[in-house]
Coordinates of C-alpha atoms in Angstrom, one line a residue:
M1 CA 131.6 157.8 106.2
H2 CA 130.3 156.5 109.6
R3 CA 126.1 156.6 108.1
V4 CA 127.9 155.0 104.3
L5 CA 129.2 152.4 106.2
S6 CA 126.6 151.5 108.2
Y7 CA 123.8 151.3 105.3
A8 CA 127.0 149.1 103.0
A9 CA 126.8 146.5 106.1
Y10 CA 123.3 145.9 106.8
G11 CA 122.5 146.2 103.3
S12 CA 125.0 143.5 102.3
L13 CA 123.7 141.6 105.2
A14 CA 120.2 141.6 103.4
L15 CA 120.9 141.5 100.0
G16 CA 123.5 138.2 101.1
G17 CA 120.4 136.8 102.9
I18 CA 118.1 137.4 100.0
M19 CA 120.9 135.5 97.5
H20 CA 121.8 132.5 99.8
F21 CA 118.2 131.5 99.7
I22 CA 117.9 131.7 96.4
I23 CA 120.5 130.3 95.4
D24 CA 120.6 127.3 98.2
V25 CA 117.1 127.0 98.6
V26 CA 115.0 128.1 95.6
S27 CA 117.4 126.9 92.8
H28 CA 117.7 123.5 94.2
H29 CA 114.2 123.3 94.8
L30 CA 113.5 124.3 91.3
R31 CA 116.0 121.7 89.7
S32 CA 115.2 119.2 91.9
K33 CA 119.0 118.1 93.3
R34 CA 118.3 116.1 96.3
I35 CA 115.8 113.4 96.9
P36 CA 113.4 113.9 99.4
G37 CA 113.9 112.8 102.5
P38 CA 114.9 114.4 106.2
E39 CA 118.5 115.2 104.7
T40 CA 117.3 117.6 102.4
T41 CA 114.5 118.6 105.3
L42 CA 117.3 119.4 106.9
Y43 CA 119.4 120.9 104.7
Y44 CA 117.0 123.0 103.7
G45 CA 115.4 124.0 107.8
I46 CA 118.8 124.8 108.1
N47 CA 119.0 127.4 104.7
T48 CA 116.4 129.1 105.3
A49 CA 116.8 129.5 109.1
Y50 CA 120.4 131.1 108.3
A51 CA 119.0 133.5 105.0
L52 CA 115.9 134.2 107.1
G53 CA 117.7 135.6 109.9
L54 CA 120.3 137.5 107.6
V55 CA 117.7 139.6 105.7
L56 CA 115.8 139.8 109.2
F57 CA 118.6 141.6 111.1
G58 CA 119.8 143.6 107.8
L59 CA 116.3 144.8 107.5
V60 CA 116.2 146.1 111.3
G61 CA 119.4 147.3 111.0
L62 CA 119.2 149.3 107.8
L63 CA 115.8 151.2 110.2
L64 CA 118.0 152.0 112.7
I65 CA 120.2 153.7 110.6
R66 CA 117.4 156.1 108.7
K67 CA 114.8 156.3 111.9
A68 CA 117.2 156.6 115.0
P69 CA 120.8 156.5 113.7
G70 CA 122.0 157.5 117.2
L71 CA 121.9 154.1 118.2
L72 CA 124.0 152.5 115.4
V73 CA 127.2 155.0 117.6
Q74 CA 127.1 152.8 120.6
W75 CA 128.7 150.0 122.4
P76 CA 125.2 147.4 122.3
M77 CA 124.7 147.9 118.5
M78 CA 128.1 146.9 117.4
T79 CA 128.5 144.4 120.3
L80 CA 125.3 142.8 119.1
S81 CA 126.1 142.9 116.0
L82 CA 129.6 141.6 116.4
A83 CA 127.9 138.3 118.8
A84 CA 124.9 137.7 115.5
S85 CA 128.0 137.4 113.1
A86 CA 130.2 135.1 116.0
G87 CA 126.5 133.1 115.4
W88 CA 126.6 133.0 111.9
M89 CA 130.3 132.3 111.1
A90 CA 129.4 129.1 114.0
I91 CA 126.8 128.4 112.0
C92 CA 128.7 128.4 108.8
L93 CA 131.4 126.2 110.0
L94 CA 129.3 123.6 111.6
F95 CA 126.7 123.3 108.7
F96 CA 127.7 124.7 105.3
D97 CA 130.9 123.0 103.3
Y98 CA 131.5 126.3 101.2
K99 CA 133.1 129.5 101.6
E100 CA 130.6 132.3 100.5
P101 CA 128.7 132.1 103.6
R102 CA 131.8 132.5 105.5
A103 CA 133.6 135.6 103.5
G104 CA 129.7 137.5 103.7
V105 CA 129.9 137.2 107.6
V106 CA 133.8 138.5 107.4
I107 CA 133.0 141.6 105.5
F108 CA 129.6 142.0 107.6
A109 CA 131.7 142.1 110.7
S110 CA 134.7 144.7 108.9
L111 CA 132.1 146.6 107.6
V112 CA 130.4 147.0 111.3
L113 CA 133.8 147.2 112.7
A114 CA 134.8 150.2 110.0
S115 CA 131.4 152.0 110.7
F116 CA 131.9 151.9 114.7
F117 CA 135.6 153.7 114.4
T118 CA 134.5 156.2 111.9
R119 CA 131.7 157.4 113.8
P120 CA 130.8 160.7 114.7
S121 CA 132.7 162.8 117.0
W122 CA 130.1 163.9 118.6
S123 CA 128.7 160.2 120.0
K124 CA 131.8 159.5 121.1
E125 CA 131.9 158.1 125.1
P126 CA 133.8 161.6 126.3
Q127 CA 137.1 160.5 127.9
V128 CA 137.8 160.8 131.8
R129 CA 141.2 162.8 132.7
V130 CA 143.2 162.2 136.0

């Protein structure tokens, strides 16, 4: 279950980044929805950077699942993933007026937490008995 949830978390993150880029950058450019100017440059820049961050983090997560699954069950990877999702949520709240990117970040964070709590028993830190 842990492996499936990990694949779902990082796979949906990479797919969501690709879709965000296609919908918010490529389609707007092809349909000429924005008048050329500094605001348009900033709009395309923030959406491209956001989508690229999602795709790269998702692909690195998928690579780690495949090559080093033991890293995903440790605290640093979960902390890094949750910190990244907090950063993406801050970008969504500050710069995006629509709710879809926020929902994607919440889904990613939920899947990361679910995969962490369903990790194999051999990977959990030993309990100290007093």
